[in-house]
Short mmCIF file of C-alpha atoms in Angstrom, two decimals:
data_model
loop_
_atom_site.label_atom_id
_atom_site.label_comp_id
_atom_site.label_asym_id
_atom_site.label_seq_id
_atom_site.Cartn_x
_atom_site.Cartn_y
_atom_site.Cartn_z
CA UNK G 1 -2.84 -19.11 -8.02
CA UNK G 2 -0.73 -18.87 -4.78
CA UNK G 3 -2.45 -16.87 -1.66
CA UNK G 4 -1.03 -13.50 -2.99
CA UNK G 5 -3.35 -10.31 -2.40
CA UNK G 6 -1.88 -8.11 -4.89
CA UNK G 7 -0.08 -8.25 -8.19
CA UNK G 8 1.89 -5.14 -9.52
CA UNK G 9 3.67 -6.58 -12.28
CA UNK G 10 1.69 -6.04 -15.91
CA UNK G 11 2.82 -8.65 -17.27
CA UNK G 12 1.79 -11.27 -14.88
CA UNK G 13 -1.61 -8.93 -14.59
CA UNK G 14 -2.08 -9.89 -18.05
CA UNK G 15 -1.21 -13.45 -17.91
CA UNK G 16 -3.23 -14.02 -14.84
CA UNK G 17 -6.39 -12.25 -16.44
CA UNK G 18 -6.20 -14.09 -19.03
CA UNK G 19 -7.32 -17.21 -17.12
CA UNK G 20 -9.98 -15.18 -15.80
CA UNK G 21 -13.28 -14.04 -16.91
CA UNK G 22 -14.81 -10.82 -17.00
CA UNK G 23 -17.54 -10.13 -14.66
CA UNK G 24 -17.78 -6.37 -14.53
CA UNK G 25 -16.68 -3.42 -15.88
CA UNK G 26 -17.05 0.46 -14.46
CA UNK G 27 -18.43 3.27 -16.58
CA UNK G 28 -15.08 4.65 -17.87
CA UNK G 29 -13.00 1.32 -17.49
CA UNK G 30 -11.28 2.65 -14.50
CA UNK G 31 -11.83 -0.49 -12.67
CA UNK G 32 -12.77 -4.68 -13.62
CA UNK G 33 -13.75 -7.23 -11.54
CA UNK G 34 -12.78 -10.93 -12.77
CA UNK G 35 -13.46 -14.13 -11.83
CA UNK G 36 -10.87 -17.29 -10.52
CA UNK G 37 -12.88 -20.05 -12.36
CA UNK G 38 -10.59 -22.44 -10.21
CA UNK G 39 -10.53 -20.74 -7.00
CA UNK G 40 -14.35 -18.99 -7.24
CA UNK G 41 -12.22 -15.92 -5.82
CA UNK G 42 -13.13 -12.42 -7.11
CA UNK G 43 -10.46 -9.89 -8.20
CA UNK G 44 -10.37 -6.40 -9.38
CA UNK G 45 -7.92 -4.70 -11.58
CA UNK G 46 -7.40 -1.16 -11.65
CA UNK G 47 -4.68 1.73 -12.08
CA UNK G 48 -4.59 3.70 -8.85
CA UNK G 49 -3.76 7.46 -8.79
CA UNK G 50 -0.58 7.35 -6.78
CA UNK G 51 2.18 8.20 -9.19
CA UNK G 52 -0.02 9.85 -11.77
CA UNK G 53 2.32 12.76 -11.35
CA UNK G 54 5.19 10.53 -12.63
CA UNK G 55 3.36 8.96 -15.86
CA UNK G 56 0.17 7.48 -15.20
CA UNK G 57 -0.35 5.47 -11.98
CA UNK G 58 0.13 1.82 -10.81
CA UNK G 59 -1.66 -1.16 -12.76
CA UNK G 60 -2.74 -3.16 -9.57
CA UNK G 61 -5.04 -7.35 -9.50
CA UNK G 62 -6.16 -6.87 -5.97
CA UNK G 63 -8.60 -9.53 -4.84
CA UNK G 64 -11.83 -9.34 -2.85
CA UNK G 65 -12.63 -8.41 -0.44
CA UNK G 66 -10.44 -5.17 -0.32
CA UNK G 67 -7.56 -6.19 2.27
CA UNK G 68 -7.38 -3.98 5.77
CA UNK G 69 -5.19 -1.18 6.19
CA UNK G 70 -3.38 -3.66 8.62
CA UNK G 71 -3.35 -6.29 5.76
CA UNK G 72 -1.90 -4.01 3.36
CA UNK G 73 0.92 -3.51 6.08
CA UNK G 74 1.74 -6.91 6.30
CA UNK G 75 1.87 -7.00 2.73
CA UNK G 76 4.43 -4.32 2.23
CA UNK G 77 6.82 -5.09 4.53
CA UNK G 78 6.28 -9.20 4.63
CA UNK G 79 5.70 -10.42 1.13
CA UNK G 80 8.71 -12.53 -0.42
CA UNK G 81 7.42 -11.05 -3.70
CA UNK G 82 8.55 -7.76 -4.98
CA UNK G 83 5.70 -6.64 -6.84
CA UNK G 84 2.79 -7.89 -4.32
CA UNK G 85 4.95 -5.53 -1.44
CA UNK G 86 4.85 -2.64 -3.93
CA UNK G 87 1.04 -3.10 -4.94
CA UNK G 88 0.79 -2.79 -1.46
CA UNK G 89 2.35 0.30 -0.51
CA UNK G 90 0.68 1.90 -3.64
CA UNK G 91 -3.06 0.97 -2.17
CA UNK G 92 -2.12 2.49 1.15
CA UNK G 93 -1.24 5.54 -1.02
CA UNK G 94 -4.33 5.50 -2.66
CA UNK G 95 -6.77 4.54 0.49
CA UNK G 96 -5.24 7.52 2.11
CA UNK G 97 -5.37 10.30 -0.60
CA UNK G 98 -8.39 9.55 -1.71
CA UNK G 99 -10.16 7.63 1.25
CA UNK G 100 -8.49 9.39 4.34
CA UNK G 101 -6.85 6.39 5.69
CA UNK G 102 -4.19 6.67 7.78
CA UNK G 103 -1.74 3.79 7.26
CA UNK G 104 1.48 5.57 8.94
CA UNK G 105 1.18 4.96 11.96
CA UNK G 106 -0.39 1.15 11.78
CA UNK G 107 2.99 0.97 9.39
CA UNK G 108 5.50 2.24 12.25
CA UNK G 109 3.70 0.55 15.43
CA UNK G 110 3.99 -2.71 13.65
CA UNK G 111 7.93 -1.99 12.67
CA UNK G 112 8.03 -0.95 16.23
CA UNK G 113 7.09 -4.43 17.17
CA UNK G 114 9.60 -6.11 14.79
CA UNK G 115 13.53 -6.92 15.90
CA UNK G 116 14.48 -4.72 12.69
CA UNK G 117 18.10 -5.94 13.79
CA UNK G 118 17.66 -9.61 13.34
CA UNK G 119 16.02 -9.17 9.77
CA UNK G 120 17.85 -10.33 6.63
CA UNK G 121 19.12 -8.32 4.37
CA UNK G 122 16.59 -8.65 1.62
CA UNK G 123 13.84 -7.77 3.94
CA UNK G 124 15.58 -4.42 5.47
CA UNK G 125 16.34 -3.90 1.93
CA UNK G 126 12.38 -3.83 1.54
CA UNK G 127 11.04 -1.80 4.59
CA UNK G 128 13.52 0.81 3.33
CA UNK G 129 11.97 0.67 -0.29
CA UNK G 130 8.53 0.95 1.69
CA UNK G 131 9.88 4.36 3.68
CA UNK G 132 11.06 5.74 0.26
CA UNK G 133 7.66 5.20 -1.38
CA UNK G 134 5.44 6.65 1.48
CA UNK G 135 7.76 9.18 2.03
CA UNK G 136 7.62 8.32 6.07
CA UNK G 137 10.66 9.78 7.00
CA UNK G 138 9.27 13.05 5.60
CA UNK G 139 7.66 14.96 8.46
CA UNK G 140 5.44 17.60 5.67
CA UNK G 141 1.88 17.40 6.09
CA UNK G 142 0.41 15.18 3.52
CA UNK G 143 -3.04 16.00 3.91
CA UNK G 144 -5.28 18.16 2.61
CA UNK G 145 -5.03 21.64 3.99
CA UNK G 146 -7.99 23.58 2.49
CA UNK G 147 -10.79 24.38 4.55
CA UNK G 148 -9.30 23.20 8.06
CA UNK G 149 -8.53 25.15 10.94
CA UNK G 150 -5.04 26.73 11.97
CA UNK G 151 -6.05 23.68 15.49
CA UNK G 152 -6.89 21.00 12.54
CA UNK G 153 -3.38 21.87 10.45
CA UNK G 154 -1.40 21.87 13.60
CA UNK G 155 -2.69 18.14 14.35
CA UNK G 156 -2.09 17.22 11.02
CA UNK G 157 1.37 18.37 11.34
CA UNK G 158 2.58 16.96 14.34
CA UNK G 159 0.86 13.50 13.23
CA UNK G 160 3.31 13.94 9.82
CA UNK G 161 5.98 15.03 12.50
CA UNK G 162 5.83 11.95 15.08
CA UNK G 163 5.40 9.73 12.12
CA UNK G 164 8.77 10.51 10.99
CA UNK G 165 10.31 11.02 14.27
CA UNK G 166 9.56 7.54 14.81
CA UNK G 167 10.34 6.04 11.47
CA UNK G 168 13.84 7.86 11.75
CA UNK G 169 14.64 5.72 15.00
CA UNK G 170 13.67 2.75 12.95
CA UNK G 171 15.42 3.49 10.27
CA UNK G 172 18.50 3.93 11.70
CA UNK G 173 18.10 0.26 13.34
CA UNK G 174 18.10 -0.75 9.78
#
């Protein structure tokens, strides 16, 4: 196996697994660890919840150790692989619905940093794939609203609204 993080693709998921053994299973079958008998590396598959409103969720091979936020970043926006990219942006969905991790703004400081100009095609073509699933140039609070104050939704809001403030300056540069 190459140094990829993620796989998306099922197929490949299946493939890969198949070389793999089974080292544990959670109550439910939500989620398997495997084993790399080549490598000694340690993956987990699982289907994350993002998307479960369009059909089911997002089969993901993710190895261990879970990969940082900033990790996940580089993924999404640097991978020369389609599927690893999307894998990625679909963990950074799940970390922060169901973990509270903020990815946006790790995701727009390090666009910041890039010459978005000088990219080639195929890789604009890519950060805009990542703004249309994460919804970044959307400035609607994505967090949980329930039991906050009218000072806690306000913060929320203008995080959601900066966010996209800033992603719509990058996105024109694309």
């Amino acid at each position: 196996m190459s140094n990829r993080k993620l796989y998306g693709d099922a197929k490949l998921i299946k493939e890969l697994l198949g070389k793999m053994q089974l080292v544990e299973e959670a109550e439910g079958g939500w989620a398997t660890v495997y084993k790399d008998a080549s490598s000694g590396r340690f993956w987990m598959k699982y289907h994350t919840t993002a998307g479960e409103q369009s059909g089911g969720g997002y089969e993901l091979l993710i190895r261990l150790p879970l990969p940082t936020t900033q990790k996940l970043v580089a993924v999404a926006i640097e991978s020369p692989f389609e599927d690893e990219a999307v894998a990625a942006v679909m963990r950074l969905l799940e970390e922060e619905a169901l973990e509270k991790k903020d990815f946006r703004h790790v995701l727009v400081n390090r666009l910041e940093e890039m010459n978005l100009e000088s990219l080639p095609t195929e890789q604009k073509q890519r950060i805009r794939k990542v703004f249309t699933l994460t919804s970044l140039l959307d400035p609607t609070n994505k967090r949980e609203v329930k039991g906050k104050t009218i000072e806690q939704l306000k913060e929320d809001a203008a995080y959601f609204e900066n966010v996209s403030k800033r992603a719509l300056i990058l996105s024109d540069k694309l």
